[in-house]
């Protein structure tokens, strides 16, 4: 039980349970430094059959996953490439989406309105000693679908009940296989304060001593 979930948001537990049945074999998953990568590992527990994954959190470089997704597509042009990123990361590379419009990449923006790893991480490290306003973790809301469409991509907002998921993935596959491939952005509204995947590094940070507040 991961606790309550905000109304109108996608349940990441259900999302990652359903996703493997809809993904084509020989696909690549690329996760940026965001809520998505720790949630997926927690729910799936093991490698999804037919999927090779690469996570940008290995160097903790926000938004670097977009460049990796481009490299994966160049290296494996016949494979499906799915790039999972947060709204915070997308603020840093969103203006570059036009460069990938004809690559056939799936861009999944997990829209939670905060830097979730920072926000919930500080809750673990400081507890109630640090007011949430001092987390400086708010990410301004935006229409990521509209932003993608304005740069020539296809774009879709995922419904909170996941009834649209199968259609969206099918549309993404169709776009990627067109004679002139088209990348697809999917905006996924999620609850930024709901913790599904754990971040073990927080335990280390908490034990190393805390600076004066």
mmCIF file with all atom_site columns, C-alpha atoms in Angstrom:
data_model
loop_
_atom_site.group_PDB
_atom_site.id
_atom_site.type_symbol
_atom_site.label_atom_id
_atom_site.label_alt_id
_atom_site.label_comp_id
_atom_site.label_asym_id
_atom_site.label_entity_id
_atom_site.label_seq_id
_atom_site.pdbx_PDB_ins_code
_atom_site.Cartn_x
_atom_site.Cartn_y
_atom_site.Cartn_z
_atom_site.occupancy
_atom_site.B_iso_or_equiv
_atom_site.pdbx_formal_charge
_atom_site.auth_seq_id
_atom_site.auth_comp_id
_atom_site.auth_asym_id
_atom_site.auth_atom_id
_atom_site.pdbx_PDB_model_num
ATOM 1   C CA . UNK A 1 1   ? 0.000  0.000  0.000   1.00 0.00 ? 1   UNK A CA 1
ATOM 2   C CA . UNK A 1 2   ? 1.615  3.238  -1.185  1.00 0.00 ? 2   UNK A CA 1
ATOM 3   C CA . UNK A 1 3   ? -1.005 5.469  0.382   1.00 0.00 ? 3   UNK A CA 1
ATOM 4   C CA . UNK A 1 4   ? -3.594 7.796  -1.144  1.00 0.00 ? 4   UNK A CA 1
ATOM 5   C CA . UNK A 1 5   ? -3.208 9.314  -4.569  1.00 0.00 ? 5   UNK A CA 1
ATOM 6   C CA . UNK A 1 6   ? -4.230 12.781 -5.719  1.00 0.00 ? 6   UNK A CA 1
ATOM 7   C CA . UNK A 1 7   ? -7.385 12.960 -7.834  1.00 0.00 ? 7   UNK A CA 1
ATOM 8   C CA . UNK A 1 8   ? -6.851 13.167 -11.577 1.00 0.00 ? 8   UNK A CA 1
ATOM 9   C CA . UNK A 1 9   ? -3.394 11.588 -11.497 1.00 0.00 ? 9   UNK A CA 1
ATOM 10  C CA . UNK A 1 10  ? -2.100 8.299  -12.861 1.00 0.00 ? 10  UNK A CA 1
ATOM 11  C CA . UNK A 1 11  ? -1.386 5.492  -10.412 1.00 0.00 ? 11  UNK A CA 1
ATOM 12  C CA . UNK A 1 12  ? 2.248  4.645  -11.219 1.00 0.00 ? 12  UNK A CA 1
ATOM 13  C CA . UNK A 1 13  ? 1.867  1.197  -9.692  1.00 0.00 ? 13  UNK A CA 1
ATOM 14  C CA . UNK A 1 14  ? -0.896 0.309  -12.146 1.00 0.00 ? 14  UNK A CA 1
ATOM 15  C CA . UNK A 1 15  ? 0.921  2.089  -14.984 1.00 0.00 ? 15  UNK A CA 1
ATOM 16  C CA . UNK A 1 16  ? 4.053  -0.026 -14.622 1.00 0.00 ? 16  UNK A CA 1
ATOM 17  C CA . UNK A 1 17  ? 2.048  -3.203 -14.142 1.00 0.00 ? 17  UNK A CA 1
ATOM 18  C CA . UNK A 1 18  ? 0.181  -2.683 -17.418 1.00 0.00 ? 18  UNK A CA 1
ATOM 19  C CA . UNK A 1 19  ? 3.029  -1.246 -19.481 1.00 0.00 ? 19  UNK A CA 1
ATOM 20  C CA . UNK A 1 20  ? 5.044  -4.472 -20.076 1.00 0.00 ? 20  UNK A CA 1
ATOM 21  C CA . UNK A 1 21  ? 2.084  -6.120 -21.842 1.00 0.00 ? 21  UNK A CA 1
ATOM 22  C CA . UNK A 1 22  ? 1.926  -3.270 -24.360 1.00 0.00 ? 22  UNK A CA 1
ATOM 23  C CA . UNK A 1 23  ? 5.615  -2.783 -25.136 1.00 0.00 ? 23  UNK A CA 1
ATOM 24  C CA . UNK A 1 24  ? 7.170  -4.256 -28.267 1.00 0.00 ? 24  UNK A CA 1
ATOM 25  C CA . UNK A 1 25  ? 10.090 -6.677 -27.851 1.00 0.00 ? 25  UNK A CA 1
ATOM 26  C CA . UNK A 1 26  ? 13.545 -5.278 -28.574 1.00 0.00 ? 26  UNK A CA 1
ATOM 27  C CA . UNK A 1 27  ? 12.645 -1.891 -27.089 1.00 0.00 ? 27  UNK A CA 1
ATOM 28  C CA . UNK A 1 28  ? 14.876 0.504  -25.188 1.00 0.00 ? 28  UNK A CA 1
ATOM 29  C CA . UNK A 1 29  ? 13.811 2.323  -22.003 1.00 0.00 ? 29  UNK A CA 1
ATOM 30  C CA . UNK A 1 30  ? 15.767 5.409  -21.056 1.00 0.00 ? 30  UNK A CA 1
ATOM 31  C CA . UNK A 1 31  ? 14.930 7.053  -17.717 1.00 0.00 ? 31  UNK A CA 1
ATOM 32  C CA . UNK A 1 32  ? 16.030 10.537 -16.761 1.00 0.00 ? 32  UNK A CA 1
ATOM 33  C CA . UNK A 1 33  ? 16.615 11.620 -13.160 1.00 0.00 ? 33  UNK A CA 1
ATOM 34  C CA . UNK A 1 34  ? 12.975 11.687 -12.100 1.00 0.00 ? 34  UNK A CA 1
ATOM 35  C CA . UNK A 1 35  ? 10.153 9.981  -10.212 1.00 0.00 ? 35  UNK A CA 1
ATOM 36  C CA . UNK A 1 36  ? 9.682  7.549  -13.093 1.00 0.00 ? 36  UNK A CA 1
ATOM 37  C CA . UNK A 1 37  ? 12.939 5.617  -12.775 1.00 0.00 ? 37  UNK A CA 1
ATOM 38  C CA . UNK A 1 38  ? 12.653 4.750  -9.092  1.00 0.00 ? 38  UNK A CA 1
ATOM 39  C CA . UNK A 1 39  ? 8.943  3.903  -9.379  1.00 0.00 ? 39  UNK A CA 1
ATOM 40  C CA . UNK A 1 40  ? 9.517  1.562  -12.331 1.00 0.00 ? 40  UNK A CA 1
ATOM 41  C CA . UNK A 1 41  ? 12.238 -0.349 -10.504 1.00 0.00 ? 41  UNK A CA 1
ATOM 42  C CA . UNK A 1 42  ? 10.074 -0.734 -7.409  1.00 0.00 ? 42  UNK A CA 1
ATOM 43  C CA . UNK A 1 43  ? 7.005  -2.005 -9.277  1.00 0.00 ? 43  UNK A CA 1
ATOM 44  C CA . UNK A 1 44  ? 8.738  -4.216 -11.854 1.00 0.00 ? 44  UNK A CA 1
ATOM 45  C CA . UNK A 1 45  ? 11.400 -5.604 -9.477  1.00 0.00 ? 45  UNK A CA 1
ATOM 46  C CA . UNK A 1 46  ? 13.125 -7.250 -12.439 1.00 0.00 ? 46  UNK A CA 1
ATOM 47  C CA . UNK A 1 47  ? 14.041 -6.578 -16.049 1.00 0.00 ? 47  UNK A CA 1
ATOM 48  C CA . UNK A 1 48  ? 11.047 -6.365 -18.379 1.00 0.00 ? 48  UNK A CA 1
ATOM 49  C CA . UNK A 1 49  ? 11.447 -9.137 -20.986 1.00 0.00 ? 49  UNK A CA 1
ATOM 50  C CA . UNK A 1 50  ? 12.520 -7.759 -24.346 1.00 0.00 ? 50  UNK A CA 1
ATOM 51  C CA . UNK A 1 51  ? 13.479 -4.354 -22.925 1.00 0.00 ? 51  UNK A CA 1
ATOM 52  C CA . UNK A 1 52  ? 16.981 -2.933 -22.531 1.00 0.00 ? 52  UNK A CA 1
ATOM 53  C CA . UNK A 1 53  ? 17.124 0.026  -20.143 1.00 0.00 ? 53  UNK A CA 1
ATOM 54  C CA . UNK A 1 54  ? 19.603 2.796  -19.492 1.00 0.00 ? 54  UNK A CA 1
ATOM 55  C CA . UNK A 1 55  ? 19.113 5.259  -16.663 1.00 0.00 ? 55  UNK A CA 1
ATOM 56  C CA . UNK A 1 56  ? 20.589 8.752  -16.671 1.00 0.00 ? 56  UNK A CA 1
ATOM 57  C CA . UNK A 1 57  ? 20.639 8.831  -12.862 1.00 0.00 ? 57  UNK A CA 1
ATOM 58  C CA . UNK A 1 58  ? 23.985 7.043  -13.029 1.00 0.00 ? 58  UNK A CA 1
ATOM 59  C CA . UNK A 1 59  ? 25.591 10.458 -13.362 1.00 0.00 ? 59  UNK A CA 1
ATOM 60  C CA . UNK A 1 60  ? 22.722 12.425 -11.727 1.00 0.00 ? 60  UNK A CA 1
ATOM 61  C CA . UNK A 1 61  ? 22.623 14.776 -14.704 1.00 0.00 ? 61  UNK A CA 1
ATOM 62  C CA . UNK A 1 62  ? 19.121 16.178 -15.118 1.00 0.00 ? 62  UNK A CA 1
ATOM 63  C CA . UNK A 1 63  ? 17.719 16.159 -18.681 1.00 0.00 ? 63  UNK A CA 1
ATOM 64  C CA . UNK A 1 64  ? 20.715 14.272 -20.100 1.00 0.00 ? 64  UNK A CA 1
ATOM 65  C CA . UNK A 1 65  ? 18.436 11.405 -21.026 1.00 0.00 ? 65  UNK A CA 1
ATOM 66  C CA . UNK A 1 66  ? 17.235 13.117 -24.199 1.00 0.00 ? 66  UNK A CA 1
ATOM 67  C CA . UNK A 1 67  ? 20.680 12.943 -25.750 1.00 0.00 ? 67  UNK A CA 1
ATOM 68  C CA . UNK A 1 68  ? 20.947 9.312  -24.725 1.00 0.00 ? 68  UNK A CA 1
ATOM 69  C CA . UNK A 1 69  ? 17.590 8.569  -26.370 1.00 0.00 ? 69  UNK A CA 1
ATOM 70  C CA . UNK A 1 70  ? 18.865 10.101 -29.601 1.00 0.00 ? 70  UNK A CA 1
ATOM 71  C CA . UNK A 1 71  ? 22.010 7.963  -29.406 1.00 0.00 ? 71  UNK A CA 1
ATOM 72  C CA . UNK A 1 72  ? 19.967 4.821  -28.764 1.00 0.00 ? 72  UNK A CA 1
ATOM 73  C CA . UNK A 1 73  ? 17.809 5.528  -31.811 1.00 0.00 ? 73  UNK A CA 1
ATOM 74  C CA . UNK A 1 74  ? 20.865 6.125  -33.997 1.00 0.00 ? 74  UNK A CA 1
ATOM 75  C CA . UNK A 1 75  ? 22.448 2.914  -32.733 1.00 0.00 ? 75  UNK A CA 1
ATOM 76  C CA . UNK A 1 76  ? 19.291 0.800  -33.023 1.00 0.00 ? 76  UNK A CA 1
ATOM 77  C CA . UNK A 1 77  ? 17.078 2.470  -35.660 1.00 0.00 ? 77  UNK A CA 1
ATOM 78  C CA . UNK A 1 78  ? 14.769 -0.557 -35.941 1.00 0.00 ? 78  UNK A CA 1
ATOM 79  C CA . UNK A 1 79  ? 14.023 -0.608 -32.201 1.00 0.00 ? 79  UNK A CA 1
ATOM 80  C CA . UNK A 1 80  ? 11.455 1.385  -30.272 1.00 0.00 ? 80  UNK A CA 1
ATOM 81  C CA . UNK A 1 81  ? 13.010 3.949  -27.940 1.00 0.00 ? 81  UNK A CA 1
ATOM 82  C CA . UNK A 1 82  ? 10.993 5.239  -24.976 1.00 0.00 ? 82  UNK A CA 1
ATOM 83  C CA . UNK A 1 83  ? 12.395 8.209  -23.060 1.00 0.00 ? 83  UNK A CA 1
ATOM 84  C CA . UNK A 1 84  ? 10.900 8.705  -19.585 1.00 0.00 ? 84  UNK A CA 1
ATOM 85  C CA . UNK A 1 85  ? 11.519 12.095 -18.011 1.00 0.00 ? 85  UNK A CA 1
ATOM 86  C CA . UNK A 1 86  ? 10.099 14.394 -15.361 1.00 0.00 ? 86  UNK A CA 1
ATOM 87  C CA . UNK A 1 87  ? 8.622  17.833 -15.766 1.00 0.00 ? 87  UNK A CA 1
ATOM 88  C CA . UNK A 1 88  ? 11.684 19.302 -14.070 1.00 0.00 ? 88  UNK A CA 1
ATOM 89  C CA . UNK A 1 89  ? 14.055 17.707 -16.577 1.00 0.00 ? 89  UNK A CA 1
ATOM 90  C CA . UNK A 1 90  ? 11.807 18.638 -19.477 1.00 0.00 ? 90  UNK A CA 1
ATOM 91  C CA . UNK A 1 91  ? 12.115 22.298 -18.508 1.00 0.00 ? 91  UNK A CA 1
ATOM 92  C CA . UNK A 1 92  ? 15.809 22.012 -19.338 1.00 0.00 ? 92  UNK A CA 1
ATOM 93  C CA . UNK A 1 93  ? 15.555 20.285 -22.736 1.00 0.00 ? 93  UNK A CA 1
ATOM 94  C CA . UNK A 1 94  ? 12.001 20.979 -23.931 1.00 0.00 ? 94  UNK A CA 1
ATOM 95  C CA . UNK A 1 95  ? 13.116 23.627 -26.391 1.00 0.00 ? 95  UNK A CA 1
ATOM 96  C CA . UNK A 1 96  ? 15.153 20.951 -28.189 1.00 0.00 ? 96  UNK A CA 1
ATOM 97  C CA . UNK A 1 97  ? 12.184 18.703 -28.992 1.00 0.00 ? 97  UNK A CA 1
ATOM 98  C CA . UNK A 1 98  ? 11.970 20.057 -32.515 1.00 0.00 ? 98  UNK A CA 1
ATOM 99  C CA . UNK A 1 99  ? 15.325 18.466 -33.282 1.00 0.00 ? 99  UNK A CA 1
ATOM 100 C CA . UNK A 1 100 ? 13.936 14.978 -32.621 1.00 0.00 ? 100 UNK A CA 1
ATOM 101 C CA . UNK A 1 101 ? 10.541 15.352 -34.287 1.00 0.00 ? 101 UNK A CA 1
ATOM 102 C CA . UNK A 1 102 ? 11.411 12.890 -37.067 1.00 0.00 ? 102 UNK A CA 1
ATOM 103 C CA . UNK A 1 103 ? 13.274 10.338 -34.939 1.00 0.00 ? 103 UNK A CA 1
ATOM 104 C CA . UNK A 1 104 ? 10.241 8.301  -33.880 1.00 0.00 ? 104 UNK A CA 1
ATOM 105 C CA . UNK A 1 105 ? 11.120 8.505  -30.185 1.00 0.00 ? 105 UNK A CA 1
ATOM 106 C CA . UNK A 1 106 ? 8.510  8.261  -27.435 1.00 0.00 ? 106 UNK A CA 1
ATOM 107 C CA . UNK A 1 107 ? 8.891  11.082 -24.880 1.00 0.00 ? 107 UNK A CA 1
ATOM 108 C CA . UNK A 1 108 ? 6.988  10.380 -21.655 1.00 0.00 ? 108 UNK A CA 1
ATOM 109 C CA . UNK A 1 109 ? 6.807  13.468 -19.414 1.00 0.00 ? 109 UNK A CA 1
ATOM 110 C CA . UNK A 1 110 ? 5.825  12.614 -15.845 1.00 0.00 ? 110 UNK A CA 1
ATOM 111 C CA . UNK A 1 111 ? 4.086  15.814 -14.792 1.00 0.00 ? 111 UNK A CA 1
ATOM 112 C CA . UNK A 1 112 ? 4.040  16.014 -10.987 1.00 0.00 ? 112 UNK A CA 1
ATOM 113 C CA . UNK A 1 113 ? 4.575  19.732 -10.398 1.00 0.00 ? 113 UNK A CA 1
ATOM 114 C CA . UNK A 1 114 ? 7.707  19.251 -8.330  1.00 0.00 ? 114 UNK A CA 1
ATOM 115 C CA . UNK A 1 115 ? 11.248 17.940 -8.274  1.00 0.00 ? 115 UNK A CA 1
ATOM 116 C CA . UNK A 1 116 ? 9.913  14.787 -6.639  1.00 0.00 ? 116 UNK A CA 1
ATOM 117 C CA . UNK A 1 117 ? 13.212 13.174 -5.697  1.00 0.00 ? 117 UNK A CA 1
ATOM 118 C CA . UNK A 1 118 ? 14.335 16.407 -4.011  1.00 0.00 ? 118 UNK A CA 1
ATOM 119 C CA . UNK A 1 119 ? 10.980 17.121 -2.385  1.00 0.00 ? 119 UNK A CA 1
ATOM 120 C CA . UNK A 1 120 ? 10.382 13.696 -0.874  1.00 0.00 ? 120 UNK A CA 1
ATOM 121 C CA . UNK A 1 121 ? 14.087 13.197 -0.220  1.00 0.00 ? 121 UNK A CA 1
ATOM 122 C CA . UNK A 1 122 ? 14.273 16.250 2.007   1.00 0.00 ? 122 UNK A CA 1
ATOM 123 C CA . UNK A 1 123 ? 11.273 14.883 3.896   1.00 0.00 ? 123 UNK A CA 1
ATOM 124 C CA . UNK A 1 124 ? 13.358 11.812 4.698   1.00 0.00 ? 124 UNK A CA 1
ATOM 125 C CA . UNK A 1 125 ? 16.526 13.711 5.618   1.00 0.00 ? 125 UNK A CA 1
ATOM 126 C CA . UNK A 1 126 ? 15.006 16.581 7.611   1.00 0.00 ? 126 UNK A CA 1
ATOM 127 C CA . UNK A 1 127 ? 11.506 15.398 8.471   1.00 0.00 ? 127 UNK A CA 1
ATOM 128 C CA . UNK A 1 128 ? 9.404  18.208 9.915   1.00 0.00 ? 128 UNK A CA 1
ATOM 129 C CA . UNK A 1 129 ? 12.446 20.345 10.718  1.00 0.00 ? 129 UNK A CA 1
ATOM 130 C CA . UNK A 1 130 ? 12.442 21.921 7.254   1.00 0.00 ? 130 UNK A CA 1
ATOM 131 C CA . UNK A 1 131 ? 9.377  23.690 5.903   1.00 0.00 ? 131 UNK A CA 1
ATOM 132 C CA . UNK A 1 132 ? 8.308  22.478 2.474   1.00 0.00 ? 132 UNK A CA 1
ATOM 133 C CA . UNK A 1 133 ? 8.586  26.036 1.124   1.00 0.00 ? 133 UNK A CA 1
ATOM 134 C CA . UNK A 1 134 ? 12.320 25.800 1.727   1.00 0.00 ? 134 UNK A CA 1
ATOM 135 C CA . UNK A 1 135 ? 12.638 22.721 -0.488  1.00 0.00 ? 135 UNK A CA 1
ATOM 136 C CA . UNK A 1 136 ? 12.588 25.035 -3.542  1.00 0.00 ? 136 UNK A CA 1
ATOM 137 C CA . UNK A 1 137 ? 11.202 22.097 -5.467  1.00 0.00 ? 137 UNK A CA 1
ATOM 138 C CA . UNK A 1 138 ? 8.104  23.484 -7.189  1.00 0.00 ? 138 UNK A CA 1
ATOM 139 C CA . UNK A 1 139 ? 8.004  23.009 -10.970 1.00 0.00 ? 139 UNK A CA 1
ATOM 140 C CA . UNK A 1 140 ? 5.558  25.414 -12.681 1.00 0.00 ? 140 UNK A CA 1
ATOM 141 C CA . UNK A 1 141 ? 2.751  23.571 -14.456 1.00 0.00 ? 141 UNK A CA 1
ATOM 142 C CA . UNK A 1 142 ? 2.794  23.617 -18.251 1.00 0.00 ? 142 UNK A CA 1
ATOM 143 C CA . UNK A 1 143 ? 1.028  22.209 -21.306 1.00 0.00 ? 143 UNK A CA 1
ATOM 144 C CA . UNK A 1 144 ? 3.741  19.814 -22.448 1.00 0.00 ? 144 UNK A CA 1
ATOM 145 C CA . UNK A 1 145 ? 1.494  18.336 -25.121 1.00 0.00 ? 145 UNK A CA 1
ATOM 146 C CA . UNK A 1 146 ? 0.884  21.745 -26.649 1.00 0.00 ? 146 UNK A CA 1
ATOM 147 C CA . UNK A 1 147 ? 4.577  22.565 -26.448 1.00 0.00 ? 147 UNK A CA 1
ATOM 148 C CA . UNK A 1 148 ? 5.460  19.372 -28.312 1.00 0.00 ? 148 UNK A CA 1
ATOM 149 C CA . UNK A 1 149 ? 2.811  19.903 -30.995 1.00 0.00 ? 149 UNK A CA 1
ATOM 150 C CA . UNK A 1 150 ? 4.072  23.445 -31.539 1.00 0.00 ? 150 UNK A CA 1
ATOM 151 C CA . UNK A 1 151 ? 7.466  21.930 -32.449 1.00 0.00 ? 151 UNK A CA 1
ATOM 152 C CA . UNK A 1 152 ? 6.028  19.407 -34.898 1.00 0.00 ? 152 UNK A CA 1
ATOM 153 C CA . UNK A 1 153 ? 5.683  16.323 -32.683 1.00 0.00 ? 153 UNK A CA 1
ATOM 154 C CA . UNK A 1 154 ? 2.545  14.333 -31.982 1.00 0.00 ? 154 UNK A CA 1
ATOM 155 C CA . UNK A 1 155 ? 1.281  14.831 -28.432 1.00 0.00 ? 155 UNK A CA 1
ATOM 156 C CA . UNK A 1 156 ? -1.193 13.195 -26.044 1.00 0.00 ? 156 UNK A CA 1
ATOM 157 C CA . UNK A 1 157 ? -2.349 13.665 -22.447 1.00 0.00 ? 157 UNK A CA 1
ATOM 158 C CA . UNK A 1 158 ? -2.725 10.323 -20.687 1.00 0.00 ? 158 UNK A CA 1
ATOM 159 C CA . UNK A 1 159 ? -5.985 9.868  -18.799 1.00 0.00 ? 159 UNK A CA 1
ATOM 160 C CA . UNK A 1 160 ? -5.739 9.069  -15.104 1.00 0.00 ? 160 UNK A CA 1
ATOM 161 C CA . UNK A 1 161 ? -7.666 5.784  -15.498 1.00 0.00 ? 161 UNK A CA 1
ATOM 162 C CA . UNK A 1 162 ? -5.172 4.537  -18.133 1.00 0.00 ? 162 UNK A CA 1
ATOM 163 C CA . UNK A 1 163 ? -8.012 3.849  -20.593 1.00 0.00 ? 163 UNK A CA 1
ATOM 164 C CA . UNK A 1 164 ? -6.049 5.836  -23.179 1.00 0.00 ? 164 UNK A CA 1
ATOM 165 C CA . UNK A 1 165 ? -2.734 4.023  -22.668 1.00 0.00 ? 165 UNK A CA 1
ATOM 166 C CA . UNK A 1 166 ? -3.131 1.260  -25.254 1.00 0.00 ? 166 UNK A CA 1
ATOM 167 C CA . UNK A 1 167 ? -4.217 3.756  -27.901 1.00 0.00 ? 167 UNK A CA 1
ATOM 168 C CA . UNK A 1 168 ? -1.359 6.132  -27.117 1.00 0.00 ? 168 UNK A CA 1
ATOM 169 C CA . UNK A 1 169 ? 1.288  3.418  -27.396 1.00 0.00 ? 169 UNK A CA 1
ATOM 170 C CA . UNK A 1 170 ? -0.237 2.166  -30.634 1.00 0.00 ? 170 UNK A CA 1
ATOM 171 C CA . UNK A 1 171 ? -0.188 5.696  -31.999 1.00 0.00 ? 171 UNK A CA 1
ATOM 172 C CA . UNK A 1 172 ? 3.435  6.097  -30.981 1.00 0.00 ? 172 UNK A CA 1
ATOM 173 C CA . UNK A 1 173 ? 4.383  2.865  -32.783 1.00 0.00 ? 173 UNK A CA 1
ATOM 174 C CA . UNK A 1 174 ? 2.514  3.960  -35.892 1.00 0.00 ? 174 UNK A CA 1
ATOM 175 C CA . UNK A 1 175 ? 4.284  7.318  -35.849 1.00 0.00 ? 175 UNK A CA 1
ATOM 176 C CA . UNK A 1 176 ? 7.705  5.707  -35.461 1.00 0.00 ? 176 UNK A CA 1
ATOM 177 C CA . UNK A 1 177 ? 7.117  3.375  -38.438 1.00 0.00 ? 177 UNK A CA 1
ATOM 178 C CA . UNK A 1 178 ? 5.762  5.958  -40.867 1.00 0.00 ? 178 UNK A CA 1
ATOM 179 C CA . UNK A 1 179 ? 7.902  6.624  -43.982 1.00 0.00 ? 179 UNK A CA 1
ATOM 180 C CA . UNK A 1 180 ? 8.793  9.918  -42.313 1.00 0.00 ? 180 UNK A CA 1
ATOM 181 C CA . UNK A 1 181 ? 8.958  8.956  -38.609 1.00 0.00 ? 181 UNK A CA 1
ATOM 182 C CA . UNK A 1 182 ? 7.392  11.246 -36.038 1.00 0.00 ? 182 UNK A CA 1
ATOM 183 C CA . UNK A 1 183 ? 8.251  11.453 -32.371 1.00 0.00 ? 183 UNK A CA 1
ATOM 184 C CA . UNK A 1 184 ? 5.426  11.361 -29.845 1.00 0.00 ? 184 UNK A CA 1
ATOM 185 C CA . UNK A 1 185 ? 5.181  13.116 -26.476 1.00 0.00 ? 185 UNK A CA 1
ATOM 186 C CA . UNK A 1 186 ? 2.883  11.690 -23.801 1.00 0.00 ? 186 UNK A CA 1
ATOM 187 C CA . UNK A 1 187 ? 2.131  13.829 -20.762 1.00 0.00 ? 187 UNK A CA 1
ATOM 188 C CA . UNK A 1 188 ? 1.503  11.669 -17.684 1.00 0.00 ? 188 UNK A CA 1
ATOM 189 C CA . UNK A 1 189 ? -0.084 13.484 -14.705 1.00 0.00 ? 189 UNK A CA 1
ATOM 190 C CA . UNK A 1 190 ? 1.236  11.949 -11.486 1.00 0.00 ? 190 UNK A CA 1
ATOM 191 C CA . UNK A 1 191 ? 1.161  12.682 -7.752  1.00 0.00 ? 191 UNK A CA 1
ATOM 192 C CA . UNK A 1 192 ? 4.509  14.229 -6.847  1.00 0.00 ? 192 UNK A CA 1
ATOM 193 C CA . UNK A 1 193 ? 4.168  13.576 -3.122  1.00 0.00 ? 193 UNK A CA 1
ATOM 194 C CA . UNK A 1 194 ? 3.339  9.881  -3.394  1.00 0.00 ? 194 UNK A CA 1
ATOM 195 C CA . UNK A 1 195 ? 6.411  7.720  -2.866  1.00 0.00 ? 195 UNK A CA 1
ATOM 196 C CA . UNK A 1 196 ? 6.453  4.418  -4.759  1.00 0.00 ? 196 UNK A CA 1
ATOM 197 C CA . UNK A 1 197 ? 10.128 3.755  -5.411  1.00 0.00 ? 197 UNK A CA 1
ATOM 198 C CA . UNK A 1 198 ? 12.720 4.240  -2.685  1.00 0.00 ? 198 UNK A CA 1
ATOM 199 C CA . UNK A 1 199 ? 16.014 6.085  -3.092  1.00 0.00 ? 199 UNK A CA 1
ATOM 200 C CA . UNK A 1 200 ? 18.660 4.258  -0.996  1.00 0.00 ? 200 UNK A CA 1
ATOM 201 C CA . UNK A 1 201 ? 21.072 7.175  -1.320  1.00 0.00 ? 201 UNK A CA 1
ATOM 202 C CA . UNK A 1 202 ? 18.843 9.179  1.021   1.00 0.00 ? 202 UNK A CA 1
ATOM 203 C CA . UNK A 1 203 ? 19.818 6.917  3.908   1.00 0.00 ? 203 UNK A CA 1
ATOM 204 C CA . UNK A 1 204 ? 23.479 7.696  3.298   1.00 0.00 ? 204 UNK A CA 1
ATOM 205 C CA . UNK A 1 205 ? 22.820 11.409 3.019   1.00 0.00 ? 205 UNK A CA 1
ATOM 206 C CA . UNK A 1 206 ? 20.875 11.334 6.251   1.00 0.00 ? 206 UNK A CA 1
ATOM 207 C CA . UNK A 1 207 ? 23.670 9.560  8.139   1.00 0.00 ? 207 UNK A CA 1
ATOM 208 C CA . UNK A 1 208 ? 26.454 11.888 6.971   1.00 0.00 ? 208 UNK A CA 1
ATOM 209 C CA . UNK A 1 209 ? 25.292 14.736 9.152   1.00 0.00 ? 209 UNK A CA 1
ATOM 210 C CA . UNK A 1 210 ? 23.078 17.642 8.260   1.00 0.00 ? 210 UNK A CA 1
ATOM 211 C CA . UNK A 1 211 ? 24.085 21.273 7.709   1.00 0.00 ? 211 UNK A CA 1
ATOM 212 C CA . UNK A 1 212 ? 22.688 24.029 9.882   1.00 0.00 ? 212 UNK A CA 1
ATOM 213 C CA . UNK A 1 213 ? 19.229 25.085 8.733   1.00 0.00 ? 213 UNK A CA 1
#
